[in-house]
Amino acid sequence: MQTLIEASEIQKVVATLGHQIATEYRDQPLTVLGVLTGSIVFLADLIRTIDLPLRVGLIQASSYRGATTQPAELRINDSLVPDIRDRSVLLVDDIFDTGHTMAALLETIRRSSPRSVRSAVLLWKSGKAKVAIQPDYHCFQIPDRFVVGYGLDYNDDYRHLPFIAALEPKDL
Ligand code: IMP
Ligand code: MG
């Protein structure tokens, strides 16, 4: 595999995003909602750089890729979502690829009548979107490669790597 983004670079850019969010959400009832499982590392680092009172919640989205890089049917499990009525929700995911996952999650979250919803992703594969929305915040734009690390997996492996790496075709 080939390292695309070093761990130290990720830490720097995540902290910058956290400070921006802290400025923009001052005096708002913020709930940061992480998308399981890919967002866990980004979520844990990001919330520690947002110097505001906030709540953390989780929602699950899975597309059952297994040992393939092609998404299958999307399933959303919102049973872990706390009460977000009238709260300012920041939806945090690992990557915006086609955008189908983000679009479906936003629709699910809006049914709970939050005060506002915005999205933040670590990675944005720009140019691949198949939906009309874009992430409100992102840390890095990346080329169309299959990447792992910092929460992202291939067949549930590699999530613990502190950096982002692209898998070579022979690894897939
Ligand atoms: P989308 O619905 O096509 O935007 O895909 C979003 C989901 O697919 C992400 O939350 C990831 O779980 C997964 N995904 C997309 N691209 C990659 C990748 O390069 N590496 C690992 N997972 C990915
Ligand atoms: Mg995911």
Tab-separated table of C-alpha atoms and ligand atoms in Angstrom:
chain	number	residue	atom	x	y	z
A	1	MET	CA	0.000	0.000	0.000
A	2	GLN	CA	1.008	3.593	-0.569
A	3	THR	CA	0.709	6.270	2.128
A	4	LEU	CA	-1.396	9.196	0.873
A	5	ILE	CA	-1.751	11.278	4.058
A	6	GLU	CA	0.667	11.095	7.009
A	7	ALA	CA	-0.673	10.841	10.565
A	8	SER	CA	0.815	14.208	11.579
A	9	GLU	CA	-0.848	15.935	8.618
A	10	ILE	CA	-4.234	14.418	9.572
A	11	GLN	CA	-3.870	15.645	13.176
A	12	LYS	CA	-3.086	19.175	11.990
A	13	VAL	CA	-6.015	19.459	9.575
A	14	VAL	CA	-8.510	17.812	11.956
A	15	ALA	CA	-7.560	20.322	14.666
A	16	THR	CA	-8.060	23.221	12.235
A	17	LEU	CA	-11.530	21.890	11.396
A	18	GLY	CA	-12.360	21.469	15.093
A	19	HIS	CA	-11.441	25.100	15.780
A	20	GLN	CA	-13.564	26.277	12.841
A	21	ILE	CA	-16.536	24.245	14.088
A	22	ALA	CA	-16.075	25.630	17.604
A	23	THR	CA	-16.283	29.159	16.203
A	24	GLU	CA	-19.311	28.507	14.004
A	25	TYR	CA	-21.328	26.568	16.610
A	26	ARG	CA	-20.732	28.859	19.579
A	27	ASP	CA	-23.978	29.200	21.607
A	28	GLN	CA	-25.665	26.381	19.683
A	29	PRO	CA	-26.840	23.076	21.218
A	30	LEU	CA	-24.384	20.904	19.300
A	31	THR	CA	-24.699	17.139	18.858
A	32	VAL	CA	-21.877	15.490	16.913
A	33	LEU	CA	-23.257	12.337	15.314
A	34	GLY	CA	-20.642	9.823	14.183
A	35	VAL	CA	-21.354	7.234	11.506
A	36	LEU	CA	-20.347	3.709	12.530
A	37	THR	CA	-17.932	2.206	11.935
A	38	GLY	CA	-15.696	4.240	9.648
A	39	SER	CA	-15.890	7.547	11.534
A	40	ILE	CA	-14.729	6.337	14.968
A	41	VAL	CA	-11.115	7.510	14.764
A	42	PHE	CA	-11.981	10.836	13.098
A	43	LEU	CA	-14.858	11.354	15.565
A	44	ALA	CA	-12.639	10.720	18.598
A	45	ASP	CA	-9.959	13.140	17.396
A	46	LEU	CA	-12.353	15.806	16.115
A	47	ILE	CA	-14.501	16.133	19.261
A	48	ARG	CA	-11.387	16.693	21.375
A	49	THR	CA	-10.503	19.746	19.279
A	50	ILE	CA	-13.980	21.352	19.554
A	51	ASP	CA	-13.752	23.550	22.617
A	52	LEU	CA	-17.506	23.848	23.256
A	53	PRO	CA	-20.112	22.001	25.307
A	54	LEU	CA	-21.377	19.242	23.012
A	55	ARG	CA	-23.070	15.854	22.965
A	56	VAL	CA	-21.918	12.817	21.012
A	57	GLY	CA	-24.204	10.291	19.330
A	58	LEU	CA	-23.849	7.430	16.888
A	59	ILE	CA	-25.727	6.179	13.852
A	60	GLN	CA	-24.869	3.105	11.829
A	61	ALA	CA	-24.693	2.827	8.055
A	62	SER	CA	-23.423	-0.256	6.318
A	63	SER	CA	-23.209	-1.204	2.702
A	64	TYR	CA	-21.832	-4.734	3.213
A	65	ARG	CA	-18.866	-4.489	0.894
A	66	GLY	CA	-16.932	-7.456	2.293
A	67	ALA	CA	-13.885	-8.293	0.221
A	68	THR	CA	-14.866	-5.977	-2.587
A	69	THR	CA	-14.604	-2.253	-3.153
A	70	GLN	CA	-18.097	-2.014	-4.623
A	71	PRO	CA	-20.959	-0.943	-2.344
A	72	ALA	CA	-23.979	-3.201	-1.939
A	73	GLU	CA	-27.375	-2.408	-0.410
A	74	LEU	CA	-27.260	0.443	2.138
A	75	ARG	CA	-28.749	-0.173	5.583
A	76	ILE	CA	-29.197	2.460	8.264
A	77	ASN	CA	-29.650	1.671	11.946
A	78	ASP	CA	-30.772	4.734	13.916
A	79	SER	CA	-31.501	2.940	17.194
A	80	LEU	CA	-28.397	4.476	18.816
A	81	VAL	CA	-29.248	8.091	17.912
A	82	PRO	CA	-29.947	10.203	21.030
A	83	ASP	CA	-32.719	12.826	21.183
A	84	ILE	CA	-31.718	15.427	18.581
A	85	ARG	CA	-34.958	17.422	18.402
A	86	ASP	CA	-34.066	21.159	18.221
A	87	ARG	CA	-30.347	20.390	18.375
A	88	SER	CA	-27.666	21.457	15.875
A	89	VAL	CA	-26.463	18.184	14.412
A	90	LEU	CA	-23.055	17.727	12.843
A	91	LEU	CA	-22.978	14.399	10.998
A	92	VAL	CA	-19.431	13.026	10.887
A	93	ASP	CA	-18.372	10.340	8.412
A	94	ASP	CA	-15.092	8.989	7.133
A	95	ILE	CA	-15.520	9.567	3.401
A	96	PHE	CA	-17.848	11.084	0.841
A	97	ASP	CA	-17.586	8.939	-2.279
A	98	THR	CA	-20.771	8.734	-4.358
A	99	GLY	CA	-22.643	10.572	-1.566
A	100	HIS	CA	-25.454	8.010	-1.404
A	101	THR	CA	-24.680	7.172	2.242
A	102	MET	CA	-24.608	10.831	3.295
A	103	ALA	CA	-27.822	11.650	1.416
A	104	ALA	CA	-29.679	8.747	3.038
A	105	LEU	CA	-28.346	9.608	6.509
A	106	LEU	CA	-29.366	13.257	6.205
A	107	GLU	CA	-32.882	12.206	5.213
A	108	THR	CA	-33.102	9.877	8.232
A	109	ILE	CA	-31.795	12.530	10.642
A	110	ARG	CA	-34.149	15.254	9.369
A	111	ARG	CA	-37.128	13.093	10.380
A	112	SER	CA	-36.175	13.712	14.033
A	113	SER	CA	-36.674	17.517	13.671
A	114	PRO	CA	-33.192	18.801	14.522
A	115	ARG	CA	-32.626	22.570	14.546
A	116	SER	CA	-30.035	22.161	11.759
A	117	VAL	CA	-27.951	19.433	10.124
A	118	ARG	CA	-24.551	19.767	8.500
A	119	SER	CA	-22.022	17.160	7.433
A	120	ALA	CA	-18.288	16.803	8.001
A	121	VAL	CA	-16.096	14.175	6.366
A	122	LEU	CA	-12.421	13.387	6.630
A	123	LEU	CA	-12.081	12.534	2.938
A	124	TRP	CA	-13.886	13.654	-0.180
A	125	LYS	CA	-13.386	11.777	-3.432
A	126	SER	CA	-14.289	14.803	-5.479
A	127	GLY	CA	-15.788	14.313	-8.892
A	128	LYS	CA	-17.447	11.009	-8.019
A	129	ALA	CA	-20.682	12.316	-6.490
A	130	LYS	CA	-23.912	10.751	-7.741
A	131	VAL	CA	-26.148	12.971	-5.609
A	132	ALA	CA	-26.841	16.710	-5.598
A	133	ILE	CA	-25.380	17.368	-2.135
A	134	GLN	CA	-21.802	18.035	-1.026
A	135	PRO	CA	-20.228	17.750	2.430
A	136	ASP	CA	-20.372	21.025	4.374
A	137	TYR	CA	-16.907	20.438	5.844
A	138	HIS	CA	-14.069	18.194	4.709
A	139	CYS	CA	-10.427	17.732	5.663
A	140	PHE	CA	-8.905	16.362	2.449
A	141	GLN	CA	-9.888	15.878	-1.177
A	142	ILE	CA	-8.409	12.667	-2.593
A	143	PRO	CA	-8.199	11.038	-6.021
A	144	ASP	CA	-10.389	8.082	-6.923
A	145	ARG	CA	-8.379	5.367	-5.154
A	146	PHE	CA	-9.575	2.825	-2.595
A	147	VAL	CA	-8.121	4.004	0.721
A	148	VAL	CA	-7.778	2.532	4.205
A	149	GLY	CA	-6.656	3.607	7.663
A	150	TYR	CA	-7.791	6.175	10.252
A	151	GLY	CA	-11.120	4.315	10.519
A	152	LEU	CA	-11.504	3.245	6.902
A	153	ASP	CA	-11.433	-0.463	6.165
A	154	TYR	CA	-11.023	-3.035	3.477
A	155	ASN	CA	-13.024	-6.118	4.476
A	156	ASP	CA	-12.900	-4.793	8.099
A	157	ASP	CA	-9.078	-4.682	8.194
A	158	TYR	CA	-6.729	-1.665	8.479
A	159	ARG	CA	-9.042	0.665	10.470
A	160	HIS	CA	-6.409	1.141	13.202
A	161	LEU	CA	-3.706	2.596	10.957
A	162	PRO	CA	-2.982	6.213	12.046
A	163	PHE	CA	-2.445	7.325	8.407
A	164	ILE	CA	-4.404	7.077	5.128
A	165	ALA	CA	-3.060	4.668	2.538
A	166	ALA	CA	-4.231	3.657	-0.922
A	167	LEU	CA	-4.417	-0.051	-1.616
A	168	GLU	CA	-2.669	-1.237	-4.750
A	169	PRO	CA	-4.767	-3.264	-7.214
A	170	LYS	CA	-2.783	-6.375	-6.173
A	171	ASP	CA	-3.931	-5.866	-2.507
A	172	LEU	CA	-7.617	-5.928	-3.470
B	1	IMP	P1	-20.765	6.589	-0.646
B	1	IMP	O1	-22.158	6.214	-0.192
B	1	IMP	O2	-20.470	6.076	-2.024
B	1	IMP	O3	-20.444	8.044	-0.504
B	1	IMP	O4	-19.757	5.770	0.240
B	1	IMP	C1	-19.609	6.052	1.542
B	1	IMP	C2	-19.150	4.849	2.327
B	1	IMP	O5	-18.463	3.875	1.529
B	1	IMP	C3	-18.164	5.328	3.342
B	1	IMP	O6	-18.803	5.645	4.567
B	1	IMP	C4	-17.204	4.169	3.467
B	1	IMP	O7	-17.680	3.286	4.460
B	1	IMP	C5	-17.260	3.467	2.141
B	1	IMP	N1	-16.136	3.840	1.252
B	1	IMP	C6	-16.172	4.601	0.132
B	1	IMP	N2	-14.955	4.737	-0.412
B	1	IMP	C7	-14.108	4.045	0.388
B	1	IMP	C8	-12.687	3.821	0.358
B	1	IMP	O8	-11.907	4.283	-0.511
B	1	IMP	N3	-12.176	3.069	1.370
B	1	IMP	C9	-12.959	2.530	2.350
B	1	IMP	N4	-14.285	2.732	2.424
B	1	IMP	C10	-14.860	3.478	1.452
B	2	MG	MG	-18.656	4.043	6.320
